[in-house]
C-alpha positions as protocol buffer text, in pm:
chain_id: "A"
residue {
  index: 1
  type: UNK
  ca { x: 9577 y: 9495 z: 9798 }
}
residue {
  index: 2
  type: UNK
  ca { x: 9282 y: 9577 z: 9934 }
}
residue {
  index: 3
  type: UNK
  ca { x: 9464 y: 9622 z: 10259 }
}
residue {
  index: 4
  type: UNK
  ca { x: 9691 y: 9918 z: 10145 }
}
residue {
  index: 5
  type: UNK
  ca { x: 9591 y: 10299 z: 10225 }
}
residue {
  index: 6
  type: UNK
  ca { x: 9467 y: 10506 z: 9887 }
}
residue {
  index: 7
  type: UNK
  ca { x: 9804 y: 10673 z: 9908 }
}
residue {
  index: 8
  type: UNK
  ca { x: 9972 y: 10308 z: 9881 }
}
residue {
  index: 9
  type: UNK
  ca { x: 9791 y: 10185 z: 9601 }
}
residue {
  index: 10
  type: UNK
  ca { x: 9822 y: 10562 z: 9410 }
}
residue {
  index: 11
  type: UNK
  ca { x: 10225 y: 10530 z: 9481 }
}
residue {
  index: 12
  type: UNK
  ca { x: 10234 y: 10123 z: 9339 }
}
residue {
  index: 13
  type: UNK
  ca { x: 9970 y: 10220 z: 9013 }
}
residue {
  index: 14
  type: UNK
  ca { x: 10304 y: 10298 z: 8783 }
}
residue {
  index: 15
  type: UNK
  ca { x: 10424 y: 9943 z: 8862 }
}
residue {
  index: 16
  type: UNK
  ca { x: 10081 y: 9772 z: 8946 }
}
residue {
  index: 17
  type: UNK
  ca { x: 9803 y: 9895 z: 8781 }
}
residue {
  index: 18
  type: UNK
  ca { x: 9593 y: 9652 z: 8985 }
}
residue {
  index: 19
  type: UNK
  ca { x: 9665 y: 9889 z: 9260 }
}
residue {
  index: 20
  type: UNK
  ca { x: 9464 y: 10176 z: 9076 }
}
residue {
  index: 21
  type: UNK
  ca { x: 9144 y: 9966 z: 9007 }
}
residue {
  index: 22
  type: UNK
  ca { x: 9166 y: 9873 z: 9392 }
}
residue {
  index: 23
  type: UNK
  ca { x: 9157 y: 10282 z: 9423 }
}
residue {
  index: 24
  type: UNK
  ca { x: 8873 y: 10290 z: 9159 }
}
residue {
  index: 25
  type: UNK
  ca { x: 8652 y: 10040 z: 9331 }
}
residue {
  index: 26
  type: UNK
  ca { x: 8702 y: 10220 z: 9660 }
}
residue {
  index: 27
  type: UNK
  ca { x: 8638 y: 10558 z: 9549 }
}
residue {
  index: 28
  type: UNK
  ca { x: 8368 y: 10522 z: 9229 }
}
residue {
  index: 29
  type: UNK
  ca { x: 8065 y: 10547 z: 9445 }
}
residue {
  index: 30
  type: UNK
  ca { x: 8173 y: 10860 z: 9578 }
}
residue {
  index: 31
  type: UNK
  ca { x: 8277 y: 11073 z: 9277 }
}
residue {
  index: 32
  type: UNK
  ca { x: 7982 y: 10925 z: 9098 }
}
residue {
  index: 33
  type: UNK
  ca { x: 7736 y: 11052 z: 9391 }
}
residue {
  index: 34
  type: UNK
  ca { x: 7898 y: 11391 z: 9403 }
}
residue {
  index: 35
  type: UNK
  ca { x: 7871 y: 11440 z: 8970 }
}
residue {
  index: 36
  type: UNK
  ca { x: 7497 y: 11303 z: 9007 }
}
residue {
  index: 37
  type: UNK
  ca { x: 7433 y: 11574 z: 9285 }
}
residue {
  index: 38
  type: UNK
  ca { x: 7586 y: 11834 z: 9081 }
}
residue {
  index: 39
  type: UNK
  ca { x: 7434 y: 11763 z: 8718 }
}
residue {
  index: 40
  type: UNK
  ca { x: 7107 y: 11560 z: 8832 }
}
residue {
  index: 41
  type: UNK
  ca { x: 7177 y: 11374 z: 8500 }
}
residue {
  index: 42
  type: UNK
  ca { x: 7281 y: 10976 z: 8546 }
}
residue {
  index: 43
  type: UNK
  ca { x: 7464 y: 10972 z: 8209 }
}
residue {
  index: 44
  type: UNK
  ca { x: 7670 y: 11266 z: 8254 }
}
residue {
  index: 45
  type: UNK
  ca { x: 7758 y: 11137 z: 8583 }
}
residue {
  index: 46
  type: UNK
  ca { x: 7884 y: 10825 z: 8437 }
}
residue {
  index: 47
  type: UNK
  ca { x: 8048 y: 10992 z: 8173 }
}
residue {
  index: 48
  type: UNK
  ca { x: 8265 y: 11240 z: 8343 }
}
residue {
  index: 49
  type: UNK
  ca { x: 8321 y: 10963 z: 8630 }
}
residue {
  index: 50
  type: UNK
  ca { x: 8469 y: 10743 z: 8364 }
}
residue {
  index: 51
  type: UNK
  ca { x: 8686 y: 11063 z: 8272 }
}
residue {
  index: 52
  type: UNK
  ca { x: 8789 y: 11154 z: 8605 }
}
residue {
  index: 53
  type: UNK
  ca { x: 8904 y: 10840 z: 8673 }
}
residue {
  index: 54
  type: UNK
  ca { x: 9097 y: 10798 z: 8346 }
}
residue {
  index: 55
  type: UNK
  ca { x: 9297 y: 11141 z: 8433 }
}
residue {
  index: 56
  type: UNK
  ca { x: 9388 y: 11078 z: 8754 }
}
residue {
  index: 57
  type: UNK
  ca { x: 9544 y: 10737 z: 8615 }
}
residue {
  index: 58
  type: UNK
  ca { x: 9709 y: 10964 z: 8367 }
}
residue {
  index: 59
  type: UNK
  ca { x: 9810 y: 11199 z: 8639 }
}
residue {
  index: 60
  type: UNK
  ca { x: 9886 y: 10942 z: 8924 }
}
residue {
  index: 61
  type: UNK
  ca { x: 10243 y: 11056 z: 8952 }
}
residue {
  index: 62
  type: UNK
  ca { x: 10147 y: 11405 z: 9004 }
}
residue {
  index: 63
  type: UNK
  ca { x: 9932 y: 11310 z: 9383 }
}
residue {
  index: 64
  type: UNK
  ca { x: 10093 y: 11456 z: 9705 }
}
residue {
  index: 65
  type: UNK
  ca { x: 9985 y: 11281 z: 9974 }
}
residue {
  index: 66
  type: UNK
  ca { x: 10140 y: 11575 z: 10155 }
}
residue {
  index: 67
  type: UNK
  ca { x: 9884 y: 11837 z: 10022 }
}
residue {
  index: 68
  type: UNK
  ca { x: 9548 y: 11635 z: 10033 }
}
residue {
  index: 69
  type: UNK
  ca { x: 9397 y: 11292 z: 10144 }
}
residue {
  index: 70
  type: UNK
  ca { x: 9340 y: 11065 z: 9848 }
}
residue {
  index: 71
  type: UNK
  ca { x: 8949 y: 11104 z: 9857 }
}
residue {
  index: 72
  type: UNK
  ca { x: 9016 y: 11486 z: 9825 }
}
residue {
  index: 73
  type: UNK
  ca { x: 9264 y: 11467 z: 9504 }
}
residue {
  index: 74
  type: UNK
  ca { x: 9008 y: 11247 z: 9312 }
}
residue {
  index: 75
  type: UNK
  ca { x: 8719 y: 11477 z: 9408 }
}
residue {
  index: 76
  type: UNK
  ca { x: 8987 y: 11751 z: 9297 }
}
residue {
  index: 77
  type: UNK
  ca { x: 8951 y: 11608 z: 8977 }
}
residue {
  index: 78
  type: UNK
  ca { x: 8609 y: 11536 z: 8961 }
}
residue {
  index: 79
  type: UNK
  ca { x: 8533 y: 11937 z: 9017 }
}
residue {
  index: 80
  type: UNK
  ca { x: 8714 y: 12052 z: 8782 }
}
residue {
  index: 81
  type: UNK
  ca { x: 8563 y: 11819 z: 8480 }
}
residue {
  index: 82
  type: UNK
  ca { x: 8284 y: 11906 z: 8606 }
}
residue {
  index: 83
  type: UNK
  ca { x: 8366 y: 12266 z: 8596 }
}
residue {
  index: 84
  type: UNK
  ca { x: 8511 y: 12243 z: 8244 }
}
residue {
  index: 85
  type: UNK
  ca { x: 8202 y: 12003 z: 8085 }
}
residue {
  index: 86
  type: UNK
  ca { x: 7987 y: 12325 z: 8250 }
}
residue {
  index: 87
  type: UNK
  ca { x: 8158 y: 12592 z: 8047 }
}
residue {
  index: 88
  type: UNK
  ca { x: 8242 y: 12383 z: 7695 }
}
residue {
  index: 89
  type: UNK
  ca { x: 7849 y: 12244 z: 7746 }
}
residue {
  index: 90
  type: UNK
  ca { x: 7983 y: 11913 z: 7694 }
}
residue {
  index: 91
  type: UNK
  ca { x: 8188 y: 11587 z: 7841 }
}
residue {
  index: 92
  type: UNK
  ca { x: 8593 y: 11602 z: 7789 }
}
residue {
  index: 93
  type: UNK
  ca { x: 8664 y: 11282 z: 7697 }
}
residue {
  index: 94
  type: UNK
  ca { x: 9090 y: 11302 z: 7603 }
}
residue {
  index: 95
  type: UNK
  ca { x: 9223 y: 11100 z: 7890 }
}
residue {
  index: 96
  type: UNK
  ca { x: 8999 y: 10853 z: 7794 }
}
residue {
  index: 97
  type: UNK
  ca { x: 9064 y: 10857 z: 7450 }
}
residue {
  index: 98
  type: UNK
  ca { x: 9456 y: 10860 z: 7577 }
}
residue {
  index: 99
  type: UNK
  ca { x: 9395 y: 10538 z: 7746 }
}
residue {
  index: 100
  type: UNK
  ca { x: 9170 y: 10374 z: 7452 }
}
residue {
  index: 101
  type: UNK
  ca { x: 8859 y: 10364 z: 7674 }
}
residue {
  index: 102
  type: UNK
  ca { x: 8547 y: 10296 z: 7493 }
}
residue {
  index: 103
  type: UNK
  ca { x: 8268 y: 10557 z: 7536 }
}
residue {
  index: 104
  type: UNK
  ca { x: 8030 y: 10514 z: 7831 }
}
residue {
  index: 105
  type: UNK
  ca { x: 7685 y: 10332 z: 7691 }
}
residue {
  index: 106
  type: UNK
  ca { x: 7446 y: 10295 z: 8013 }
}
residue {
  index: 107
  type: UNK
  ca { x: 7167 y: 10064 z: 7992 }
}
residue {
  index: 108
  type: UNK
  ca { x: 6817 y: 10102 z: 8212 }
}
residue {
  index: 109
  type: UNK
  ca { x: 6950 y: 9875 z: 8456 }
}
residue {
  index: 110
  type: UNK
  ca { x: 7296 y: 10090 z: 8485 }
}
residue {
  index: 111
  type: UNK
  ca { x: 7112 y: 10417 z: 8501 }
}
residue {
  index: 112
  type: UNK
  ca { x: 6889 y: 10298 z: 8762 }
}
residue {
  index: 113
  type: UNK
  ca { x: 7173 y: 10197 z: 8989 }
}
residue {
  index: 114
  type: UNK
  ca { x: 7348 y: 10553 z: 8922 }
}
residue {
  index: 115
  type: UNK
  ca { x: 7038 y: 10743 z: 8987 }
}
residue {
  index: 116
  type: UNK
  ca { x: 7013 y: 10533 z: 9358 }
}
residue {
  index: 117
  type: UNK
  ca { x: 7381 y: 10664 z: 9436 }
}
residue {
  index: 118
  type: UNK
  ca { x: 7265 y: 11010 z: 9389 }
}
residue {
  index: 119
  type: UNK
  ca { x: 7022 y: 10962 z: 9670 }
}
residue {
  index: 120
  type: UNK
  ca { x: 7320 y: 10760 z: 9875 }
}
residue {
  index: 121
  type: UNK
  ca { x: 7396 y: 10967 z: 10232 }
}
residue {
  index: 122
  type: UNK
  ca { x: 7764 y: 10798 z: 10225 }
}
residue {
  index: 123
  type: UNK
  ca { x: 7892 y: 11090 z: 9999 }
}
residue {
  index: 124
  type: UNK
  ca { x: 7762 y: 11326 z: 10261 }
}
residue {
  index: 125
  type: UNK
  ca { x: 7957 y: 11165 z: 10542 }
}
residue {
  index: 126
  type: UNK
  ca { x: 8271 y: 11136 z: 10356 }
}
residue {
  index: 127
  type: UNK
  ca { x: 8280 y: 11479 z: 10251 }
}
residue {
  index: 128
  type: UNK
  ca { x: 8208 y: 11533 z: 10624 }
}
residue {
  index: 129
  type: UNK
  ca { x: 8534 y: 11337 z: 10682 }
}
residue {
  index: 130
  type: UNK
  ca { x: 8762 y: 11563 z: 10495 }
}
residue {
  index: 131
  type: UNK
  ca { x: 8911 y: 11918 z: 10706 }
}
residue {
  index: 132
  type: UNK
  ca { x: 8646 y: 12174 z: 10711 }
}
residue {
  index: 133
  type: UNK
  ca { x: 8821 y: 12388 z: 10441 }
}
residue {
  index: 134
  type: UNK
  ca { x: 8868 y: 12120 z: 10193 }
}
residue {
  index: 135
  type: UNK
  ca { x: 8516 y: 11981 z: 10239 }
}
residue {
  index: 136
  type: UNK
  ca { x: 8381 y: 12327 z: 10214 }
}
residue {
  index: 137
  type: UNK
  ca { x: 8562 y: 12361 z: 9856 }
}
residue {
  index: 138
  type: UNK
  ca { x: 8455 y: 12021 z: 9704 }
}
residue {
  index: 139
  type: UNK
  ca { x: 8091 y: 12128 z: 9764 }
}
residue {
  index: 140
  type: UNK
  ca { x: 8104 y: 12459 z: 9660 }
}
């Protein structure tokens, strides 16, 4: 699977959820770079990356390749956790409770490798990859 485009392996997740942790592998350093950015806090990152992920596995039916690149709907999602944690002053955590996902525990080791993505240039250049308009958006 690792073959298949992000919009193949979001269209097989219903009937291979394999397809979606293919997805998650692909695109985890990148959400989780953008969150640290944002919040400066390695924890928080983690947590709403684990929640991001979780709703767009909830919502994977609802992507349109036809309206945005795959790297653009998950950073979609990622902006507006982040948006919501912001106002409420605290990490939504109902897809993952939906799913039956544990909570997030980071040890040192975890955090340190979190706290080294924040620093990691690659979420620069993808966002750099994405149409001017939509790259301008996810940063804002």
């Amino acid at each position: 699977m690792d073959g298949l485009g992000d919009d193949e392996l979001l269209a097989l997740t219903t009937r291979r959820p394999e397809a979606f942790a293919v997805f998650y592998r692909r695109h985890e350093r990148m959400v989780l770079g953008y969150l640290l950015r944002r919040l400066g806090d390695a924890e928080l990152a983690a947590d709403l990356t684990a929640e991001t992920f979780a709703a767009a596995l909830i919502g994977v039916r609802r992507f349109d390749p036809t309206r945005a690149p795959a790297s653009a709907w998950i950073l979609g999602i990622a902006r507006n956790k982040l948006r919501r944690a912001l106002e409420n002053r605290r990490v939504e955590d109902r897809a993952r409770r939906r799913l039956g996902m544990a909570p997030i525990v980071l040890e040192e080791e975890a955090m340190a490798r979190v706290e080294r993505l924040g620093a990691d240039d690659r979420v620069a250049a993808l966002l750099d990859m994405l149409p001017a308009d939509q790259a301008q958006a996810v940063r804002a």
